[in-house]
Tab-separated table of C-alpha atoms and ligand atoms in Angstrom:
chain	number	residue	atom	x	y	z
K	1	MET	CA	36.204	2.745	-38.351
K	2	GLU	CA	37.867	4.344	-41.682
K	3	LEU	CA	38.589	3.024	-45.114
K	4	LEU	CA	41.051	4.224	-47.072
K	5	ILE	CA	40.710	4.186	-50.600
K	6	GLY	CA	42.046	5.232	-54.360
K	7	PRO	CA	39.851	6.644	-56.867
K	8	ARG	CA	36.775	5.197	-56.986
K	9	THR	CA	36.766	5.261	-61.175
K	10	TYR	CA	39.376	2.966	-60.951
K	11	SER	CA	41.260	1.410	-57.964
K	12	THR	CA	39.795	-2.102	-58.468
K	13	TRP	CA	41.421	-3.067	-55.100
K	14	SER	CA	39.951	-0.418	-53.245
K	15	LEU	CA	36.415	-1.378	-54.983
K	16	ARG	CA	36.872	-4.872	-53.384
K	17	GLY	CA	37.511	-3.466	-49.616
K	18	TRP	CA	34.526	-1.732	-49.885
K	19	LEU	CA	32.254	-4.406	-50.980
K	20	VAL	CA	33.636	-6.702	-48.280
K	21	LEU	CA	32.877	-3.879	-45.556
K	22	LYS	CA	29.335	-3.301	-46.987
K	23	ALA	CA	28.234	-6.455	-47.338
K	24	ALA	CA	29.582	-6.678	-43.327
K	25	GLY	CA	27.009	-4.384	-42.521
K	26	ALA	CA	29.732	-2.523	-40.747
K	27	ASP	CA	29.638	1.404	-40.075
K	28	PHE	CA	32.815	2.576	-41.502
K	29	ALA	CA	33.604	6.302	-42.848
K	30	VAL	CA	35.657	6.579	-46.329
K	31	ARG	CA	38.349	8.615	-47.152
K	32	ASP	CA	39.317	9.169	-50.854
K	33	VAL	CA	43.276	9.280	-51.004
K	34	ARG	CA	45.452	9.510	-54.067
K	35	TYR	CA	48.532	8.225	-55.049
K	36	ASP	CA	49.124	9.977	-58.626
K	37	THR	CA	51.738	12.449	-58.027
K	38	PRO	CA	54.983	12.227	-55.788
K	39	ALA	CA	53.399	14.580	-52.968
K	40	HIS	CA	50.288	12.312	-52.414
K	41	LYS	CA	52.222	9.057	-52.829
K	42	ALA	CA	54.122	9.918	-49.684
K	43	ALA	CA	51.189	11.584	-47.854
K	44	LEU	CA	49.623	8.211	-48.161
K	45	MET	CA	52.856	6.250	-47.127
K	46	ALA	CA	52.479	7.883	-43.925
K	47	LEU	CA	48.988	6.851	-43.646
K	48	SER	CA	49.913	3.270	-45.340
K	49	PRO	CA	52.525	1.118	-44.657
K	50	SER	CA	53.012	-0.738	-48.027
K	51	GLY	CA	52.155	2.657	-49.774
K	52	PHE	CA	48.656	0.717	-51.238
K	53	VAL	CA	45.181	1.208	-50.689
K	54	PRO	CA	42.783	-0.010	-49.426
K	55	VAL	CA	43.737	0.362	-45.737
K	56	LEU	CA	41.199	-0.138	-42.769
K	57	LYS	CA	42.141	2.351	-39.662
K	58	VAL	CA	40.324	0.621	-36.824
K	59	ASP	CA	40.722	0.230	-32.638
K	60	GLY	CA	44.184	2.341	-33.396
K	61	GLU	CA	45.694	-0.062	-35.800
K	62	THR	CA	46.257	0.122	-39.039
K	63	ILE	CA	45.352	-3.468	-41.464
K	64	TRP	CA	46.484	-3.108	-44.958
K	65	ASP	CA	45.938	-5.443	-47.977
K	66	THR	CA	42.905	-6.072	-49.052
K	67	LEU	CA	42.416	-9.998	-48.268
K	68	SER	CA	43.555	-9.123	-44.504
K	69	ILE	CA	40.978	-6.593	-44.477
K	70	ALA	CA	38.385	-9.192	-46.009
K	71	GLU	CA	39.424	-12.034	-43.439
K	72	TRP	CA	39.394	-9.275	-40.452
K	73	ALA	CA	35.859	-8.386	-41.325
K	74	ALA	CA	34.768	-12.240	-41.641
K	75	GLU	CA	36.012	-12.450	-37.994
K	76	ARG	CA	34.614	-9.611	-36.700
K	77	TYR	CA	31.302	-10.248	-38.459
K	78	PRO	CA	30.158	-13.772	-38.387
K	79	LYS	CA	26.770	-13.453	-38.762
K	80	ALA	CA	27.041	-11.704	-42.116
K	81	GLY	CA	28.293	-14.601	-43.576
K	82	LEU	CA	31.224	-13.198	-45.470
K	83	TRP	CA	32.346	-16.966	-46.007
K	84	PRO	CA	30.766	-20.030	-47.314
K	85	ALA	CA	29.065	-21.791	-43.780
K	86	ASP	CA	30.459	-25.552	-45.130
K	87	PRO	CA	34.249	-25.806	-44.551
K	88	MET	CA	34.619	-27.323	-47.876
K	89	THR	CA	32.784	-24.336	-49.478
K	90	ARG	CA	34.539	-22.415	-47.751
K	91	ALA	CA	38.194	-23.733	-49.132
K	92	LEU	CA	37.173	-23.541	-52.557
K	93	ALA	CA	36.299	-19.966	-52.035
K	94	ARG	CA	39.457	-19.234	-50.469
K	95	SER	CA	41.145	-20.820	-53.301
K	96	ALA	CA	39.118	-18.599	-56.033
K	97	THR	CA	39.512	-15.886	-53.772
K	98	ALA	CA	43.316	-16.435	-53.433
K	99	GLU	CA	43.587	-17.207	-57.089
K	100	MET	CA	42.769	-13.782	-57.766
K	101	HIS	CA	44.538	-12.107	-55.154
K	102	SER	CA	47.786	-13.280	-56.621
K	103	GLY	CA	47.055	-14.037	-60.325
K	104	PHE	CA	45.494	-13.230	-63.310
K	105	THR	CA	48.478	-10.599	-64.013
K	106	ALA	CA	47.869	-10.632	-68.137
K	107	LEU	CA	44.035	-9.863	-67.015
K	108	ARG	CA	45.876	-7.097	-64.831
K	109	THR	CA	48.323	-5.914	-67.674
K	110	PHE	CA	46.531	-6.137	-71.051
K	111	CYS	CA	43.068	-4.984	-68.964
K	112	SER	CA	44.102	-2.820	-66.262
K	113	THR	CA	41.631	-0.152	-65.377
K	114	GLY	CA	43.264	4.000	-64.919
K	115	PRO	CA	41.931	7.235	-65.599
K	116	ASP	CA	41.671	6.270	-69.414
K	117	HIS	CA	39.904	2.776	-68.463
K	118	PRO	CA	37.548	3.466	-65.853
K	119	MET	CA	35.965	0.037	-64.099
K	120	VAL	CA	32.682	2.605	-63.828
K	121	GLY	CA	30.360	3.948	-66.643
K	122	ASP	CA	29.542	3.724	-70.144
K	123	ALA	CA	32.916	4.118	-71.937
K	124	ARG	CA	34.511	1.057	-73.420
K	125	ALA	CA	37.932	0.376	-74.861
K	126	GLU	CA	39.068	-2.244	-77.387
K	127	THR	CA	39.331	-5.724	-76.574
K	128	PRO	CA	43.353	-6.124	-76.209
K	129	SER	CA	44.564	-9.636	-78.018
K	130	ASP	CA	47.535	-11.655	-76.129
K	131	PRO	CA	47.871	-15.164	-75.574
K	132	ALA	CA	48.679	-14.629	-71.466
K	133	LEU	CA	45.663	-12.646	-71.698
K	134	ASP	CA	43.462	-15.443	-73.306
K	135	ARG	CA	44.840	-18.029	-70.894
K	136	ASP	CA	43.621	-15.628	-68.001
K	137	LEU	CA	40.066	-15.248	-69.731
K	138	ALA	CA	39.621	-18.997	-70.420
K	139	ARG	CA	40.587	-20.216	-66.858
K	140	ILE	CA	38.526	-17.064	-65.776
K	141	VAL	CA	35.370	-18.428	-67.662
K	142	ALA	CA	36.151	-22.137	-66.382
K	143	LEU	CA	36.115	-21.131	-62.917
K	144	PHE	CA	32.990	-19.317	-62.936
K	145	ARG	CA	31.194	-22.252	-64.670
K	146	GLN	CA	32.394	-24.620	-62.565
K	147	MET	CA	31.539	-22.969	-59.095
K	148	ARG	CA	28.142	-21.837	-60.873
K	149	GLY	CA	27.341	-24.656	-62.199
K	150	ARG	CA	28.051	-26.468	-58.254
K	151	PHE	CA	26.608	-24.011	-56.139
K	152	GLY	CA	23.811	-21.760	-58.484
K	153	ALA	CA	21.077	-23.628	-56.977
K	154	ALA	CA	21.912	-21.774	-53.463
K	155	GLY	CA	21.765	-18.595	-55.226
K	156	PRO	CA	23.414	-16.335	-58.327
K	157	TRP	CA	26.913	-16.284	-57.065
K	158	LEU	CA	29.849	-17.577	-57.453
K	159	PHE	CA	29.651	-20.110	-54.017
K	160	GLY	CA	25.560	-19.696	-53.928
K	161	ARG	CA	25.156	-16.886	-51.352
K	162	TRP	CA	27.430	-14.025	-51.745
K	163	SER	CA	30.835	-14.182	-50.429
K	164	ILE	CA	34.380	-12.710	-50.335
K	165	ALA	CA	35.041	-14.143	-53.586
K	166	ASP	CA	32.024	-12.040	-55.610
K	167	ALA	CA	33.834	-8.609	-54.192
K	168	PHE	CA	37.417	-10.311	-55.087
K	169	TYR	CA	35.855	-11.113	-58.804
K	170	THR	CA	33.353	-7.592	-59.022
K	171	PRO	CA	36.752	-5.500	-60.681
K	172	VAL	CA	37.211	-8.525	-63.306
K	173	ALA	CA	33.585	-8.121	-64.376
K	174	ALA	CA	34.216	-4.478	-64.737
K	175	ARG	CA	37.214	-5.174	-66.495
K	176	ILE	CA	35.353	-7.544	-69.088
K	177	ARG	CA	32.572	-5.231	-69.278
K	178	HIS	CA	34.901	-2.010	-70.105
K	179	PHE	CA	37.182	-4.093	-72.838
K	180	GLN	CA	34.241	-5.318	-74.038
K	181	ILE	CA	35.479	-8.979	-73.673
K	182	ASP	CA	33.035	-11.870	-75.084
K	183	LEU	CA	33.228	-14.491	-72.842
K	184	GLY	CA	31.467	-16.884	-75.392
K	185	ALA	CA	35.130	-16.766	-77.029
K	186	TYR	CA	36.852	-18.344	-74.036
K	187	GLY	CA	34.300	-21.460	-73.830
K	188	ASP	CA	31.240	-19.641	-71.922
K	189	ASP	CA	28.291	-20.952	-72.410
K	190	GLY	CA	26.190	-18.488	-70.927
K	191	ALA	CA	26.475	-19.264	-67.306
K	192	ALA	CA	29.951	-17.019	-66.980
K	193	THR	CA	28.497	-13.892	-68.265
K	194	ALA	CA	25.299	-13.849	-66.555
K	195	TYR	CA	27.431	-14.154	-63.135
K	196	VAL	CA	29.296	-11.035	-64.273
K	197	GLU	CA	25.913	-9.169	-64.946
K	198	ALA	CA	24.989	-10.247	-61.511
K	199	LEU	CA	28.235	-8.652	-60.029
K	200	LEU	CA	27.441	-5.722	-62.331
K	201	ALA	CA	23.810	-5.297	-60.999
K	202	HIS	CA	24.894	-5.802	-57.252
K	203	PRO	CA	23.593	-2.655	-55.546
K	204	HIS	CA	26.628	-2.163	-53.868
K	205	PHE	CA	28.442	-1.855	-56.798
K	206	ARG	CA	26.020	0.066	-58.421
K	207	GLU	CA	25.813	2.625	-54.953
K	208	TRP	CA	29.632	2.517	-55.665
K	209	GLU	CA	29.546	3.345	-59.083
K	210	ALA	CA	27.066	6.050	-58.901
K	211	THR	CA	29.272	7.248	-56.543
K	212	ALA	CA	32.596	7.281	-58.441
K	213	LEU	CA	30.650	9.208	-61.572
K	214	GLY	CA	28.614	11.758	-59.655
K	215	GLY	CA	32.028	12.724	-57.698
K	216	THR	CA	29.149	12.247	-54.281
K	217	PRO	CA	30.235	11.014	-50.991
K	218	LEU	CA	30.009	7.190	-49.973
K	219	ASP	CA	27.999	7.025	-46.788
P	1	LIG	N1	47.939	-6.538	-52.582
P	1	LIG	C1	47.248	-5.060	-52.426
P	1	LIG	C2	47.156	-4.108	-53.917
P	1	LIG	C3	46.596	-2.751	-53.456
P	1	LIG	C4	46.877	-2.316	-54.559
P	1	LIG	O1	47.786	-2.524	-55.810
P	1	LIG	N2	46.317	-0.822	-54.827
P	1	LIG	C5	46.601	0.038	-55.848
P	1	LIG	C6	45.144	0.457	-56.205
P	1	LIG	S1	44.194	-0.146	-56.786
P	1	LIG	C7	47.224	1.126	-55.212
P	1	LIG	O2	47.135	1.229	-53.962
P	1	LIG	N3	48.362	1.972	-55.620
P	1	LIG	C8	48.825	2.829	-55.415
P	1	LIG	C9	49.755	3.127	-56.208
P	1	LIG	O3	50.223	2.287	-57.335
P	1	LIG	O4	51.533	3.801	-55.712
P	1	LIG	C10	45.970	-5.461	-51.667
P	1	LIG	O5	45.366	-6.631	-51.981
P	1	LIG	O6	45.486	-4.454	-51.060
């Protein structure tokens, strides 16, 4: 099994896919690919039907798109509990995950990651300002506060126990850190900030960050 990922310093979707497979306990190899030149993009097109990463090569098949990789992992590794066990909590976790997968376009636009804006390390950027970004951030704070308020007793993650939703919000946390966003300005009472800090302190994210900064291979 092989996961194709983009640049570890800024490929947010690659990080999500990798976090899910790590949490699943999957035995997988990582292949670093690039898409920053026409030649590299052409080479990627031969490996990824959509031309995007992450892509999972498994059992002679190609699974593309992070959400699909996550759902495949949840089915392939049921004991890992990648979705909450309770059906309604699972529906809420899927809602939060889908909202990230298809939304928060202002956050992605105004706090975009790239060579100059890594999601790892100590580099920090000026906080951008835009009404659409403010709306996204207020929604993110409300989501984090609501779910942490409901599920906090079960653990430090969005739905108590770690789930795919946490993988999807880890790059959001990294953006909040890099762009020095004060969640208190968007209605946080401390719960959302604490959750962001928990995501950034997770051992798997720390491992990704260390290898991204050190240029060493991921296991
Ligand atoms: N909906 C896709 C989005 C994947 C995506 O946008 N990946 C970026 C890297 S983070 C990419 O492959 N970019 C290639 C390019 O821009 O050419 C998913 O969830 O996997």
